[in-house]
mmCIF file of C-alpha atoms in Angstrom:
data_model
loop_
_atom_site.group_PDB
_atom_site.id
_atom_site.type_symbol
_atom_site.label_atom_id
_atom_site.label_comp_id
_atom_site.label_asym_id
_atom_site.label_seq_id
_atom_site.Cartn_x
_atom_site.Cartn_y
_atom_site.Cartn_z
ATOM 1 C CA GLU A 14 122.627 -30.444 -53.067
ATOM 2 C CA VAL A 15 119.583 -30.957 -54.796
ATOM 3 C CA GLN A 16 120.333 -32.042 -58.613
ATOM 4 C CA MET A 17 118.220 -33.358 -61.123
ATOM 5 C CA VAL A 18 119.578 -34.065 -64.583
ATOM 6 C CA GLU A 19 117.479 -34.767 -67.796
ATOM 7 C CA SER A 20 118.942 -36.697 -70.722
ATOM 8 C CA GLY A 21 117.712 -38.261 -73.889
ATOM 9 C CA GLY A 22 116.444 -35.222 -75.858
ATOM 10 C CA GLY A 23 117.315 -35.041 -79.492
ATOM 11 C CA LEU A 24 116.102 -34.779 -83.290
ATOM 12 C CA VAL A 25 113.503 -37.175 -84.322
ATOM 13 C CA LYS A 26 111.174 -37.673 -87.042
ATOM 14 C CA PRO A 27 107.055 -37.806 -86.855
ATOM 15 C CA GLY A 28 105.888 -40.856 -85.720
ATOM 16 C CA GLY A 29 109.415 -42.007 -83.951
ATOM 17 C CA SER A 30 110.391 -42.446 -80.459
ATOM 18 C CA LEU A 31 112.405 -41.293 -77.505
ATOM 19 C CA ARG A 32 112.931 -42.311 -73.872
ATOM 20 C CA LEU A 33 113.941 -39.111 -71.428
ATOM 21 C CA SER A 34 115.459 -39.661 -68.233
ATOM 22 C CA CYS A 35 115.883 -37.650 -65.021
ATOM 23 C CA ALA A 36 118.727 -38.500 -62.864
ATOM 24 C CA ALA A 37 118.128 -37.504 -59.421
ATOM 25 C CA SER A 38 120.571 -36.778 -56.585
ATOM 26 C CA GLY A 39 120.954 -34.748 -53.064
ATOM 27 C CA PHE A 40 117.625 -35.851 -51.724
ATOM 28 C CA THR A 41 115.724 -39.258 -50.583
ATOM 29 C CA PHE A 42 114.098 -39.861 -54.014
ATOM 30 C CA SER A 43 111.550 -42.313 -53.202
ATOM 31 C CA HIS A 44 109.969 -39.526 -50.606
ATOM 32 C CA HIS A 45 109.007 -37.597 -53.879
ATOM 33 C CA GLY A 46 106.644 -37.618 -56.760
ATOM 34 C CA PHE A 47 107.644 -36.159 -60.121
ATOM 35 C CA ASN A 48 105.986 -34.329 -63.125
ATOM 36 C CA TRP A 49 107.125 -33.851 -66.602
ATOM 37 C CA VAL A 50 106.734 -30.384 -67.871
ATOM 38 C CA ARG A 51 107.251 -29.152 -71.577
ATOM 39 C CA GLN A 52 107.659 -25.743 -73.037
ATOM 40 C CA ALA A 53 107.382 -25.373 -76.782
ATOM 41 C CA PRO A 54 109.938 -22.676 -78.380
ATOM 42 C CA GLY A 55 108.808 -19.156 -77.158
ATOM 43 C CA LYS A 56 105.543 -20.368 -75.408
ATOM 44 C CA GLY A 57 104.124 -20.933 -72.154
ATOM 45 C CA LEU A 58 104.458 -24.122 -69.845
ATOM 46 C CA GLU A 59 102.484 -27.232 -70.238
ATOM 47 C CA TRP A 60 102.065 -29.996 -67.761
ATOM 48 C CA VAL A 61 102.707 -33.700 -69.292
ATOM 49 C CA SER A 62 102.712 -36.474 -66.794
ATOM 50 C CA SER A 63 103.136 -37.310 -63.036
ATOM 51 C CA ILE A 64 104.162 -39.918 -60.958
ATOM 52 C CA SER A 65 103.746 -40.604 -57.255
ATOM 53 C CA PRO A 66 106.691 -41.583 -55.034
ATOM 54 C CA SER A 67 105.490 -45.360 -55.154
ATOM 55 C CA SER A 68 103.982 -45.260 -58.960
ATOM 56 C CA ALA A 69 100.807 -46.164 -57.602
ATOM 57 C CA TYR A 70 99.230 -42.814 -59.024
ATOM 58 C CA ILE A 71 100.337 -41.860 -62.700
ATOM 59 C CA TYR A 72 98.336 -39.184 -64.554
ATOM 60 C CA TYR A 73 98.557 -37.688 -68.433
ATOM 61 C CA ALA A 74 97.503 -34.787 -69.774
ATOM 62 C CA ASP A 75 94.961 -35.326 -72.777
ATOM 63 C CA SER A 76 97.717 -34.589 -75.287
ATOM 64 C CA VAL A 77 100.132 -37.117 -74.791
ATOM 65 C CA ARG A 78 97.650 -39.886 -73.196
ATOM 66 C CA GLY A 79 98.193 -43.176 -74.889
ATOM 67 C CA ARG A 80 101.421 -42.050 -76.648
ATOM 68 C CA PHE A 81 103.664 -41.244 -73.482
ATOM 69 C CA THR A 82 104.452 -43.363 -70.350
ATOM 70 C CA ILE A 83 106.039 -42.110 -67.450
ATOM 71 C CA SER A 84 107.845 -44.331 -65.090
ATOM 72 C CA ARG A 85 110.439 -44.347 -62.175
ATOM 73 C CA ASP A 86 112.919 -46.763 -60.618
ATOM 74 C CA ASN A 87 113.448 -45.709 -56.911
ATOM 75 C CA ALA A 88 116.669 -48.162 -56.548
ATOM 76 C CA LYS A 89 118.314 -45.726 -59.610
ATOM 77 C CA ASN A 90 116.795 -42.411 -58.462
ATOM 78 C CA SER A 91 115.382 -42.095 -61.876
ATOM 79 C CA VAL A 92 112.758 -40.934 -63.851
ATOM 80 C CA HIS A 93 111.514 -41.532 -67.415
ATOM 81 C CA LEU A 94 109.405 -40.923 -69.914
ATOM 82 C CA GLN A 95 108.975 -43.080 -72.925
ATOM 83 C CA MET A 96 107.317 -41.135 -76.080
ATOM 84 C CA ASN A 97 106.068 -42.852 -78.851
ATOM 85 C CA ARG A 98 104.212 -41.645 -82.303
ATOM 86 C CA LEU A 99 105.763 -38.355 -81.708
ATOM 87 C CA ARG A 100 104.116 -35.355 -83.200
ATOM 88 C CA VAL A 101 105.878 -32.316 -84.584
ATOM 89 C CA GLU A 102 103.779 -30.565 -81.712
ATOM 90 C CA ASP A 103 105.945 -32.354 -79.241
ATOM 91 C CA THR A 104 108.536 -30.464 -80.110
ATOM 92 C CA ALA A 105 109.601 -28.738 -76.863
ATOM 93 C CA MET A 106 112.116 -28.533 -73.775
ATOM 94 C CA TYR A 107 111.217 -31.058 -71.218
ATOM 95 C CA TYR A 108 111.600 -30.507 -67.686
ATOM 96 C CA CYS A 109 111.807 -33.031 -65.064
ATOM 97 C CA VAL A 110 109.741 -31.252 -62.022
ATOM 98 C CA ARG A 111 109.864 -32.446 -58.233
ATOM 99 C CA ILE A 112 107.241 -32.442 -55.497
ATOM 100 C CA LEU A 113 107.358 -31.403 -52.230
ATOM 101 C CA GLU A 114 108.720 -34.204 -50.076
ATOM 102 C CA TYR A 115 105.465 -36.258 -49.137
ATOM 103 C CA GLY A 116 103.367 -33.885 -50.773
ATOM 104 C CA ASP A 117 100.813 -34.413 -53.633
ATOM 105 C CA PHE A 118 100.815 -31.388 -55.714
ATOM 106 C CA ASP A 119 103.098 -28.389 -54.861
ATOM 107 C CA ILE A 120 106.510 -28.231 -56.956
ATOM 108 C CA ASP A 121 109.892 -27.117 -55.322
ATOM 109 C CA HIS A 122 112.895 -28.005 -58.064
ATOM 110 C CA TRP A 123 112.947 -28.189 -61.589
ATOM 111 C CA GLY A 124 116.013 -29.738 -63.862
ATOM 112 C CA GLN A 125 117.521 -27.767 -66.632
ATOM 113 C CA GLY A 126 115.720 -29.466 -69.580
ATOM 114 C CA THR A 127 116.590 -31.881 -72.417
ATOM 115 C CA LEU A 128 115.309 -30.679 -75.782
ATOM 116 C CA VAL A 129 113.099 -32.755 -77.914
ATOM 117 C CA SER A 130 112.914 -31.688 -81.738
ATOM 118 C CA VAL A 131 110.379 -33.527 -83.788
ATOM 119 C CA SER A 132 110.862 -32.551 -87.770
ATOM 120 C CA SER A 133 110.723 -34.462 -90.919
ATOM 121 C CA GLN B 30 88.935 -27.566 -71.659
ATOM 122 C CA THR B 31 89.995 -25.786 -68.479
ATOM 123 C CA VAL B 32 91.719 -22.498 -69.004
ATOM 124 C CA VAL B 33 93.974 -20.306 -66.572
ATOM 125 C CA THR B 34 94.632 -17.063 -67.545
ATOM 126 C CA GLN B 35 97.027 -14.401 -66.798
ATOM 127 C CA GLU B 36 97.747 -10.883 -67.855
ATOM 128 C CA PRO B 37 99.653 -11.132 -70.911
ATOM 129 C CA SER B 38 101.885 -8.477 -69.870
ATOM 130 C CA LEU B 39 102.580 -5.989 -66.752
ATOM 131 C CA THR B 40 105.114 -2.968 -66.412
ATOM 132 C CA VAL B 41 106.124 -1.883 -62.808
ATOM 133 C CA SER B 42 108.520 0.981 -61.923
ATOM 134 C CA PRO B 43 111.481 0.072 -59.897
ATOM 135 C CA GLY B 44 110.380 0.072 -56.181
ATOM 136 C CA GLY B 45 106.984 -0.087 -57.057
ATOM 137 C CA THR B 46 104.500 -2.714 -56.372
ATOM 138 C CA VAL B 47 102.655 -4.944 -58.907
ATOM 139 C CA THR B 48 99.935 -7.599 -58.433
ATOM 140 C CA LEU B 49 99.863 -10.425 -61.215
ATOM 141 C CA THR B 50 96.679 -12.763 -61.103
ATOM 142 C CA CYS B 51 95.756 -15.903 -62.296
ATOM 143 C CA ALA B 52 92.265 -16.660 -63.136
ATOM 144 C CA SER B 53 90.328 -19.997 -63.501
ATOM 145 C CA SER B 54 87.790 -20.821 -66.101
ATOM 146 C CA THR B 55 85.535 -22.855 -63.711
ATOM 147 C CA GLY B 56 85.319 -20.294 -61.387
ATOM 148 C CA ALA B 57 86.590 -18.802 -58.326
ATOM 149 C CA VAL B 58 90.053 -20.209 -57.376
ATOM 150 C CA THR B 59 90.268 -21.457 -53.827
ATOM 151 C CA SER B 60 92.894 -22.580 -51.776
ATOM 152 C CA GLY B 61 92.300 -26.234 -52.640
ATOM 153 C CA ASP B 62 93.567 -25.244 -56.114
ATOM 154 C CA TYR B 63 96.922 -25.583 -54.637
ATOM 155 C CA ALA B 64 98.309 -22.180 -56.495
ATOM 156 C CA ASN B 65 101.902 -22.268 -57.256
ATOM 157 C CA TRP B 66 103.819 -19.319 -58.729
ATOM 158 C CA PHE B 67 107.291 -19.772 -60.878
ATOM 159 C CA GLN B 68 109.640 -16.894 -62.381
ATOM 160 C CA GLN B 69 111.388 -17.440 -65.403
ATOM 161 C CA LYS B 70 114.219 -15.776 -66.825
ATOM 162 C CA PRO B 71 115.254 -16.098 -70.515
ATOM 163 C CA GLY B 72 117.035 -19.405 -70.959
ATOM 164 C CA GLN B 73 116.821 -20.450 -67.844
ATOM 165 C CA ALA B 74 114.279 -23.111 -66.237
ATOM 166 C CA PRO B 75 111.352 -22.013 -64.225
ATOM 167 C CA ARG B 76 112.235 -21.040 -60.461
ATOM 168 C CA PRO B 77 109.370 -21.860 -57.793
ATOM 169 C CA LEU B 78 108.413 -18.674 -56.056
ATOM 170 C CA ILE B 79 104.953 -19.671 -53.951
ATOM 171 C CA TYR B 80 103.158 -22.884 -53.148
ATOM 172 C CA THR B 81 99.851 -23.851 -51.687
ATOM 173 C CA THR B 82 98.476 -20.340 -52.511
ATOM 174 C CA THR B 83 100.675 -18.175 -50.126
ATOM 175 C CA LYS B 84 103.760 -20.132 -48.834
ATOM 176 C CA LYS B 85 107.182 -19.172 -49.583
ATOM 177 C CA HIS B 86 109.962 -21.519 -50.360
ATOM 178 C CA SER B 87 113.177 -20.564 -48.694
ATOM 179 C CA TRP B 88 114.890 -18.932 -51.249
ATOM 180 C CA THR B 89 111.435 -16.821 -52.214
ATOM 181 C CA PRO B 90 112.622 -13.084 -51.520
ATOM 182 C CA ALA B 91 110.864 -11.661 -48.845
ATOM 183 C CA ARG B 92 109.005 -8.929 -51.744
ATOM 184 C CA PHE B 93 107.031 -11.724 -53.163
ATOM 185 C CA SER B 94 103.782 -12.742 -51.581
ATOM 186 C CA GLY B 95 100.868 -15.056 -52.775
ATOM 187 C CA SER B 96 97.310 -14.647 -52.026
ATOM 188 C CA LEU B 97 93.679 -14.813 -53.311
ATOM 189 C CA LEU B 98 92.253 -11.984 -54.393
ATOM 190 C CA GLY B 99 88.733 -11.445 -55.870
ATOM 191 C CA GLY B 100 88.323 -15.261 -56.815
ATOM 192 C CA LYS B 101 91.781 -15.300 -58.474
ATOM 193 C CA ALA B 102 95.125 -16.666 -57.078
ATOM 194 C CA ALA B 103 97.683 -13.338 -56.943
ATOM 195 C CA LEU B 104 101.193 -12.935 -56.852
ATOM 196 C CA THR B 105 102.247 -9.651 -55.295
ATOM 197 C CA LEU B 106 105.657 -7.999 -55.871
ATOM 198 C CA SER B 107 106.503 -5.207 -53.455
ATOM 199 C CA GLY B 108 109.556 -3.151 -54.021
ATOM 200 C CA ALA B 109 110.307 -4.308 -58.001
ATOM 201 C CA ARG B 110 113.817 -4.566 -58.700
ATOM 202 C CA PRO B 111 115.400 -4.904 -62.240
ATOM 203 C CA GLU B 112 116.338 -8.460 -61.570
ATOM 204 C CA ASP B 113 112.546 -9.115 -61.019
ATOM 205 C CA GLU B 114 111.785 -8.827 -64.985
ATOM 206 C CA ALA B 115 110.839 -12.137 -65.968
ATOM 207 C CA ASP B 116 108.134 -14.307 -67.174
ATOM 208 C CA TYR B 117 105.895 -15.440 -64.343
ATOM 209 C CA TYR B 118 103.550 -18.564 -64.439
ATOM 210 C CA CYS B 119 100.626 -19.767 -62.290
ATOM 211 C CA LEU B 120 99.801 -23.227 -61.908
ATOM 212 C CA LEU B 121 96.318 -24.754 -60.456
ATOM 213 C CA TYR B 122 95.847 -27.960 -59.437
ATOM 214 C CA TYR B 123 92.187 -29.031 -60.289
ATOM 215 C CA SER B 124 93.128 -32.728 -59.310
ATOM 216 C CA ARG B 125 95.796 -35.128 -59.952
ATOM 217 C CA ALA B 126 95.009 -35.712 -63.040
ATOM 218 C CA GLN B 127 94.327 -32.070 -63.916
ATOM 219 C CA VAL B 128 97.100 -29.649 -63.775
ATOM 220 C CA VAL B 129 96.984 -26.385 -65.590
ATOM 221 C CA PHE B 130 99.450 -23.711 -66.367
ATOM 222 C CA GLY B 131 98.681 -19.923 -67.000
ATOM 223 C CA GLY B 132 99.743 -18.874 -70.093
ATOM 224 C CA GLY B 133 102.103 -16.580 -68.152
ATOM 225 C CA THR B 134 103.012 -12.884 -67.556
ATOM 226 C CA LYS B 135 105.921 -10.960 -68.889
ATOM 227 C CA LEU B 136 106.906 -8.527 -66.350
ATOM 228 C CA THR B 137 108.707 -5.661 -67.425
ATOM 229 C CA VAL B 138 110.615 -3.421 -64.470
ATOM 230 C CA LEU B 139 111.029 -0.151 -65.834
#
């Protein structure tokens, strides 16, 4: 069974940092790219970042570029999102999202999310 | 800034048919935009329904279908059920670095 479990969310002050993790199991991790997608309370979905299977391709939304860093560890079946210089507007549920095996774009699984709250 | 537009809300009668659309501010949506559709119910993570414009996942109910319609990506629900009441989001891939969600459609089955 495919499982993706996010962790690392919490309450942080503006300007602070958090590191989100996504622990995956039940599939061949190195065959898949991943996205991080967020959803502010009561709002729609926003793509944040993506990473290819070998980490060769990494991309960021303009809203987070220069502050967030995505990474993965294929030996530990995990994806991470290091979030620095957090802003109030980064408050959201953050989802780890799997891309189809050997694919570039299409999504087939979402984790349950981890909540990040940025407030003074 | 690229904007993807969906109907804010739609209502369908039980057993009825409804089409949700996904328009791009850059012009006509094509198969190369790899439209994906997701269903989200309150308190849950989104669930994938459609990928690459028309393809269904193994768990996607047969009553859902994806297409291109009038320059937009479309999700058609035929034979709506009460459990289909949810928010629906489309996603367009303009490039590896430009991935944009629509604002979502709140579908009411009434």
